[in-house]
Amino acid sequence: MERTRVFSGIKPTGHLTLGNYLGAMRRWAEVDQHRSQALFCVVDLHALTVDHDPARVRRLSRQAATLLLAAGLDPELCTLFVQSHVDEHARLSYLLECVATDGEMRRMIQYKEKAAREQQRGGSVRLSLLTYPVLMAADILAYGTDEVPVGDDQTQHVELTRDLAVRFNQRYGHTFVVPKATPPKVAARVMNLQDPSSKMGKSDDSGPGIVYLLDEPEVVEKKVMRAVTDSGRDVVYDPQERPGIANLLEILAACQGGNPEALGGVYESYGALKKDTTEAVVELLRPVQARHRELCADPAHVEGVLRAGAEKAREMARPRVDAAYRAIGLLPA
């Protein structure tokens, strides 16, 4: 029986964070690559939808791939590659643009939010920001993906992918597998240490509320010890009323495999909780950072993994994308 095919990607728009690791990368390494035919991709084309420095995108793409390997992705078990190295993503994206509608694109939440922010500043967004959900759909559909492990913020994009696959199949004949989003059973909820109402996402600056995977132990300590807490002194897990403390308990629980509610009853002071959270994060990141240093000392190995991954991905994607070209009415080359 064929194994379930899983696809997921990470965008090189900033340095990878503790949130990226606990929310996605650890699951990819510990679960997804073992149970499925898994593809993991550095989606560098998506990084071009906003103003960017070309050299920085290249640097962050290489760093992201290296960190994915350091986190435990095994090229013997999964396919790891860079999106722009496989032409089928861009080839299929245009076909899907010919199936998608303008209204669908403008309803996407991330586009509406980013476009509104730019308009307030008197600017405008790139056309690629409007259409990038179609490119994301192409990323997924090119491989006959069954499952897309995503957080809540990306489920709308997977729903669009499903709609486009169904529409294409109905109009032009069955070509694509209709994938489903698979949110993690136990989602690691990692919020910004200085603003626990917002996610700990990749950032262009070295924000004090964001723990990066390559932060030194003393930097981690400084960020965690300065984390925003709440009024009162009791350490209780209450995400609504005590979001700062709840965030620290979530991080500690995710690092140790514990329960944040149970941990809430263990501590008598914020300081003790912060100390243990610091130690847990440092210990979690230690082997990842050590492996990252080893891989950085052997860049030819990383390049070889990405080259082999792209070749394997290309072989998987090309027949389906070629079939889509024929189905939609284009002459074979």
Short mmCIF file of C-alpha atoms in Angstrom, two decimals:
data_model
loop_
_atom_site.label_atom_id
_atom_site.label_comp_id
_atom_site.label_asym_id
_atom_site.label_seq_id
_atom_site.Cartn_x
_atom_site.Cartn_y
_atom_site.Cartn_z
CA MET A 1 0.00 0.00 0.00
CA GLU A 2 1.29 3.47 -0.91
CA ARG A 3 2.19 5.69 1.99
CA THR A 4 0.39 8.98 2.58
CA ARG A 5 2.15 11.84 0.81
CA VAL A 6 2.81 14.93 2.93
CA PHE A 7 4.08 18.33 1.76
CA SER A 8 5.07 21.33 3.86
CA GLY A 9 7.32 24.33 3.41
CA ILE A 10 9.06 27.08 5.31
CA LYS A 11 9.55 30.61 4.00
CA PRO A 12 13.02 32.21 4.24
CA THR A 13 11.85 35.71 5.17
CA GLY A 14 13.57 35.76 8.56
CA HIS A 15 15.66 33.69 10.94
CA LEU A 16 13.85 30.56 12.13
CA THR A 17 12.45 30.72 15.64
CA LEU A 18 11.56 28.57 18.62
CA GLY A 19 7.97 28.89 17.36
CA ASN A 20 8.93 27.39 13.99
CA TYR A 21 10.68 24.50 15.72
CA LEU A 22 8.03 23.64 18.31
CA GLY A 23 5.12 24.37 15.96
CA ALA A 24 6.32 22.50 12.87
CA MET A 25 9.93 21.40 12.44
CA ARG A 26 10.06 19.01 15.39
CA ARG A 27 6.88 17.27 14.22
CA TRP A 28 8.27 16.95 10.70
CA ALA A 29 11.41 15.26 12.04
CA GLU A 30 9.85 13.10 14.76
CA VAL A 31 6.57 12.10 13.09
CA ASP A 32 5.88 13.06 9.48
CA GLN A 33 9.05 11.81 7.78
CA HIS A 34 8.63 8.40 9.45
CA ARG A 35 4.93 7.80 8.79
CA SER A 36 4.60 9.17 5.26
CA GLN A 37 6.22 9.92 1.94
CA ALA A 38 7.20 13.42 3.01
CA LEU A 39 8.45 16.42 1.05
CA PHE A 40 9.80 19.51 2.83
CA CYS A 41 10.62 22.64 0.90
CA VAL A 42 12.30 25.99 1.47
CA VAL A 43 9.72 28.11 -0.37
CA ASP A 44 12.05 30.86 -1.54
CA LEU A 45 9.74 32.11 -4.31
CA HIS A 46 7.27 33.14 -1.60
CA ALA A 47 9.95 35.38 -0.07
CA LEU A 48 9.84 37.58 -3.19
CA THR A 49 6.28 38.82 -2.55
CA VAL A 50 7.62 41.65 -0.36
CA ASP A 51 10.53 44.06 -0.60
CA HIS A 52 13.69 42.01 -0.04
CA ASP A 53 17.46 41.97 -0.28
CA PRO A 54 18.49 39.26 -2.81
CA ALA A 55 21.65 38.32 -0.91
CA ARG A 56 19.67 37.97 2.32
CA VAL A 57 17.08 35.69 0.71
CA ARG A 58 19.87 33.42 -0.55
CA ARG A 59 21.55 33.44 2.87
CA LEU A 60 18.33 32.70 4.74
CA SER A 61 17.34 29.97 2.26
CA ARG A 62 20.64 28.17 2.86
CA GLN A 63 20.33 28.67 6.61
CA ALA A 64 16.75 27.34 6.65
CA ALA A 65 17.74 24.20 4.75
CA THR A 66 20.70 23.65 7.08
CA LEU A 67 18.53 24.09 10.17
CA LEU A 68 15.93 21.65 8.83
CA LEU A 69 18.67 19.05 8.55
CA ALA A 70 20.01 20.01 11.98
CA ALA A 71 16.51 19.58 13.42
CA GLY A 72 16.51 15.96 12.29
CA LEU A 73 15.18 15.77 8.74
CA ASP A 74 16.87 12.77 7.12
CA PRO A 75 17.36 12.77 3.32
CA GLU A 76 17.08 8.96 3.46
CA LEU A 77 13.55 9.29 4.86
CA CYS A 78 12.21 12.47 3.20
CA THR A 79 12.76 14.79 0.26
CA LEU A 80 14.26 18.17 1.18
CA PHE A 81 14.67 20.79 -1.55
CA VAL A 82 14.43 24.45 -2.51
CA GLN A 83 11.26 25.51 -4.32
CA SER A 84 12.93 27.56 -7.08
CA HIS A 85 15.10 24.56 -8.03
CA VAL A 86 11.99 22.76 -9.33
CA ASP A 87 10.44 24.57 -12.30
CA GLU A 88 7.16 22.68 -11.98
CA HIS A 89 6.05 24.97 -9.14
CA ALA A 90 6.06 28.06 -11.36
CA ARG A 91 4.74 26.13 -14.38
CA LEU A 92 1.71 24.87 -12.50
CA SER A 93 1.10 28.16 -10.69
CA TYR A 94 0.18 29.92 -13.94
CA LEU A 95 -2.29 27.20 -14.90
CA LEU A 96 -3.97 27.50 -11.51
CA GLU A 97 -4.14 31.30 -11.89
CA CYS A 98 -6.24 30.55 -14.96
CA VAL A 99 -8.63 28.59 -12.74
CA ALA A 100 -8.69 30.89 -9.68
CA THR A 101 -10.77 34.08 -9.51
CA ASP A 102 -9.85 37.63 -8.55
CA GLY A 103 -12.47 37.58 -5.79
CA GLU A 104 -10.97 34.47 -4.20
CA MET A 105 -7.55 36.08 -4.04
CA ARG A 106 -8.79 39.34 -2.55
CA ARG A 107 -10.67 37.49 0.19
CA MET A 108 -7.51 35.86 1.53
CA ILE A 109 -6.98 37.13 5.07
CA GLN A 110 -3.21 37.64 4.86
CA TYR A 111 -3.54 39.66 1.66
CA LYS A 112 -6.27 41.87 3.13
CA GLU A 113 -4.25 42.54 6.28
CA LYS A 114 -0.97 43.31 4.52
CA ALA A 115 -2.63 45.40 1.80
CA ALA A 116 -4.46 47.45 4.45
CA ARG A 117 -1.21 48.10 6.34
CA GLU A 118 0.53 49.25 3.15
CA GLN A 119 -2.36 51.53 2.20
CA GLN A 120 -2.20 53.18 5.63
CA ARG A 121 1.48 53.93 4.94
CA GLY A 122 0.60 55.30 1.52
CA GLY A 123 2.18 52.40 -0.35
CA SER A 124 0.97 49.45 -2.37
CA VAL A 125 1.65 45.73 -2.40
CA ARG A 126 3.15 43.61 -5.13
CA LEU A 127 0.88 41.63 -7.45
CA SER A 128 2.67 38.47 -6.31
CA LEU A 129 1.31 39.00 -2.79
CA LEU A 130 -2.20 38.75 -4.25
CA THR A 131 -1.45 35.62 -6.25
CA TYR A 132 0.94 33.78 -3.94
CA PRO A 133 -1.81 31.53 -2.50
CA VAL A 134 -2.09 30.08 -6.01
CA LEU A 135 1.64 29.37 -6.01
CA MET A 136 1.16 27.70 -2.63
CA ALA A 137 -1.60 25.58 -4.18
CA ALA A 138 0.78 24.62 -6.99
CA ASP A 139 3.42 23.63 -4.41
CA ILE A 140 0.95 21.21 -2.88
CA LEU A 141 -0.88 19.89 -5.96
CA ALA A 142 2.22 19.22 -8.06
CA TYR A 143 3.10 16.25 -5.83
CA GLY A 144 -0.25 14.54 -5.41
CA THR A 145 -0.15 15.58 -1.78
CA ASP A 146 -2.62 13.91 0.57
CA GLU A 147 -1.94 15.91 3.74
CA VAL A 148 -0.59 19.38 4.50
CA PRO A 149 0.49 19.82 8.14
CA VAL A 150 -0.35 23.45 8.91
CA GLY A 151 -1.36 25.73 11.75
CA ASP A 152 -4.65 27.61 11.97
CA ASP A 153 -3.25 30.62 10.09
CA GLN A 154 -2.72 28.55 6.93
CA THR A 155 -5.92 26.50 6.76
CA GLN A 156 -7.56 29.09 4.47
CA HIS A 157 -4.79 28.49 1.93
CA VAL A 158 -5.31 24.74 2.03
CA GLU A 159 -9.05 25.27 1.52
CA LEU A 160 -8.26 27.36 -1.58
CA THR A 161 -5.96 24.57 -2.79
CA ARG A 162 -8.79 22.06 -2.40
CA ASP A 163 -11.22 24.34 -4.28
CA LEU A 164 -8.79 24.81 -7.18
CA ALA A 165 -8.08 21.08 -7.41
CA VAL A 166 -11.78 20.21 -7.49
CA ARG A 167 -12.54 22.95 -10.05
CA PHE A 168 -9.67 21.90 -12.34
CA ASN A 169 -10.69 18.24 -12.12
CA GLN A 170 -14.32 19.05 -12.94
CA ARG A 171 -13.50 21.28 -15.90
CA TYR A 172 -10.57 19.45 -17.48
CA GLY A 173 -10.63 15.88 -16.20
CA HIS A 174 -9.27 14.29 -13.05
CA THR A 175 -5.68 15.48 -12.63
CA PHE A 176 -5.07 16.39 -8.99
CA VAL A 177 -5.40 14.70 -5.62
CA VAL A 178 -7.57 16.87 -3.33
CA PRO A 179 -5.44 17.35 -0.19
CA LYS A 180 -6.52 18.01 3.39
CA ALA A 181 -5.04 20.16 6.13
CA THR A 182 -3.79 18.21 9.15
CA PRO A 183 -3.27 20.48 12.17
CA PRO A 184 -1.05 18.97 14.87
CA LYS A 185 -2.90 16.96 17.51
CA VAL A 186 -1.20 18.96 20.27
CA ALA A 187 -0.32 22.36 18.88
CA ALA A 188 2.64 24.09 20.50
CA ARG A 189 1.31 27.57 21.14
CA VAL A 190 4.39 29.80 21.11
CA MET A 191 3.70 33.50 21.43
CA ASN A 192 5.98 36.56 21.40
CA LEU A 193 7.63 36.99 24.81
CA GLN A 194 7.05 40.75 24.73
CA ASP A 195 3.57 40.58 23.22
CA PRO A 196 1.82 37.33 24.18
CA SER A 197 -1.17 38.27 22.03
CA SER A 198 0.85 37.72 18.83
CA LYS A 199 2.65 34.66 17.47
CA MET A 200 6.41 34.25 17.79
CA GLY A 201 7.01 34.59 14.06
CA LYS A 202 10.07 35.22 11.93
CA SER A 203 11.08 38.86 12.03
CA ASP A 204 13.46 41.12 10.17
CA ASP A 205 14.96 42.38 13.43
CA SER A 206 16.40 40.71 16.52
CA GLY A 207 13.24 41.37 18.51
CA PRO A 208 13.54 40.83 22.28
CA GLY A 209 10.33 38.80 22.26
CA ILE A 210 11.55 36.27 19.69
CA VAL A 211 13.85 33.35 20.50
CA TYR A 212 15.76 32.36 17.38
CA LEU A 213 17.05 28.81 16.89
CA LEU A 214 20.63 30.06 16.71
CA ASP A 215 20.45 32.35 19.78
CA GLU A 216 23.29 31.75 22.24
CA PRO A 217 22.28 30.52 25.73
CA GLU A 218 22.94 33.91 27.32
CA VAL A 219 20.72 35.58 24.71
CA VAL A 220 17.94 33.06 25.38
CA GLU A 221 18.27 33.73 29.10
CA LYS A 222 18.04 37.49 28.65
CA LYS A 223 14.92 37.21 26.45
CA VAL A 224 13.09 34.74 28.69
CA MET A 225 13.96 36.53 31.94
CA ARG A 226 12.63 39.78 30.45
CA ALA A 227 9.44 38.15 29.17
CA VAL A 228 6.26 40.08 29.86
CA THR A 229 4.27 38.66 32.78
CA ASP A 230 0.88 39.57 34.22
CA SER A 231 -0.45 41.36 37.27
CA GLY A 232 -0.66 39.23 40.40
CA ARG A 233 1.84 36.70 41.72
CA ASP A 234 0.18 33.31 41.30
CA VAL A 235 1.56 31.07 38.58
CA VAL A 236 -1.58 29.70 36.92
CA TYR A 237 -2.34 28.60 33.38
CA ASP A 238 -4.98 31.02 32.11
CA PRO A 239 -4.40 32.05 28.45
CA GLN A 240 -7.24 34.61 28.52
CA GLU A 241 -6.50 36.45 31.76
CA ARG A 242 -2.79 35.65 32.21
CA PRO A 243 -1.38 35.34 28.66
CA GLY A 244 2.23 36.12 29.59
CA ILE A 245 2.50 33.37 32.20
CA ALA A 246 0.44 30.99 30.04
CA ASN A 247 2.94 31.48 27.22
CA LEU A 248 5.91 30.59 29.44
CA LEU A 249 4.07 27.51 30.72
CA GLU A 250 3.24 26.49 27.12
CA ILE A 251 6.89 26.82 26.09
CA LEU A 252 8.15 24.89 29.12
CA ALA A 253 5.57 22.15 28.58
CA ALA A 254 6.39 21.88 24.87
CA CYS A 255 10.12 21.60 25.60
CA GLN A 256 9.68 18.93 28.28
CA GLY A 257 6.64 17.10 26.93
CA GLY A 258 4.53 18.14 29.92
CA ASN A 259 1.15 19.72 30.50
CA PRO A 260 0.98 23.53 30.94
CA GLU A 261 -1.99 23.37 33.29
CA ALA A 262 -0.25 20.87 35.57
CA LEU A 263 2.97 22.89 35.51
CA GLY A 264 1.05 25.96 36.64
CA GLY A 265 0.62 24.45 40.08
CA VAL A 266 4.32 23.68 40.53
CA TYR A 267 5.76 27.20 40.73
CA GLU A 268 5.51 29.74 43.52
CA SER A 269 7.20 32.60 41.67
CA TYR A 270 7.57 34.05 38.18
CA GLY A 271 11.37 34.00 38.58
CA ALA A 272 11.51 30.25 39.15
CA LEU A 273 9.28 29.62 36.13
CA LYS A 274 11.45 31.84 33.93
CA LYS A 275 14.63 30.11 35.14
CA ASP A 276 13.31 26.63 34.35
CA THR A 277 11.91 27.80 30.99
CA THR A 278 15.31 29.26 30.07
CA GLU A 279 17.08 25.99 30.92
CA ALA A 280 14.52 23.92 29.02
CA VAL A 281 14.83 26.07 25.86
CA VAL A 282 18.65 26.08 26.00
CA GLU A 283 18.74 22.28 26.37
CA LEU A 284 16.22 21.83 23.55
CA LEU A 285 18.26 23.98 21.16
CA ARG A 286 21.70 22.66 22.16
CA PRO A 287 21.77 19.58 19.85
CA VAL A 288 20.18 21.51 16.98
CA GLN A 289 22.84 24.23 17.22
CA ALA A 290 25.65 21.68 17.50
CA ARG A 291 24.47 19.84 14.39
CA HIS A 292 24.02 23.18 12.59
CA ARG A 293 27.69 24.02 13.26
CA GLU A 294 28.76 20.65 11.85
CA LEU A 295 26.69 21.14 8.70
CA CYS A 296 27.98 24.70 8.19
CA ALA A 297 31.50 23.27 8.21
CA ASP A 298 30.50 20.99 5.31
CA PRO A 299 28.47 23.16 2.90
CA ALA A 300 29.06 20.69 0.04
CA HIS A 301 27.01 18.10 1.94
CA VAL A 302 24.05 20.47 2.31
CA GLU A 303 24.26 21.47 -1.36
CA GLY A 304 24.34 17.80 -2.34
CA VAL A 305 21.24 17.06 -0.27
CA LEU A 306 19.36 19.95 -1.89
CA ARG A 307 20.48 18.98 -5.39
CA ALA A 308 19.39 15.36 -4.91
CA GLY A 309 16.15 16.50 -3.28
CA ALA A 310 15.31 18.79 -6.19
CA GLU A 311 15.98 16.02 -8.69
CA LYS A 312 13.72 13.63 -6.78
CA ALA A 313 11.00 16.29 -6.41
CA ARG A 314 11.19 17.11 -10.11
CA GLU A 315 10.68 13.46 -11.04
CA MET A 316 7.60 13.34 -8.81
CA ALA A 317 6.05 16.60 -10.01
CA ARG A 318 6.74 16.62 -13.76
CA PRO A 319 4.31 13.88 -14.89
CA ARG A 320 1.39 15.47 -13.05
CA VAL A 321 2.20 19.00 -14.23
CA ASP A 322 2.65 17.77 -17.81
CA ALA A 323 -0.74 16.06 -17.52
CA ALA A 324 -2.27 19.35 -16.34
CA TYR A 325 -0.82 21.15 -19.37
CA ARG A 326 -2.40 18.61 -21.69
CA ALA A 327 -5.70 18.62 -19.84
CA ILE A 328 -6.12 22.40 -19.97
CA GLY A 329 -5.57 22.47 -23.73
CA LEU A 330 -1.88 23.20 -24.38
CA LEU A 331 0.03 21.51 -27.21
CA PRO A 332 2.69 19.04 -26.01
CA ALA A 333 6.26 20.26 -26.56
#
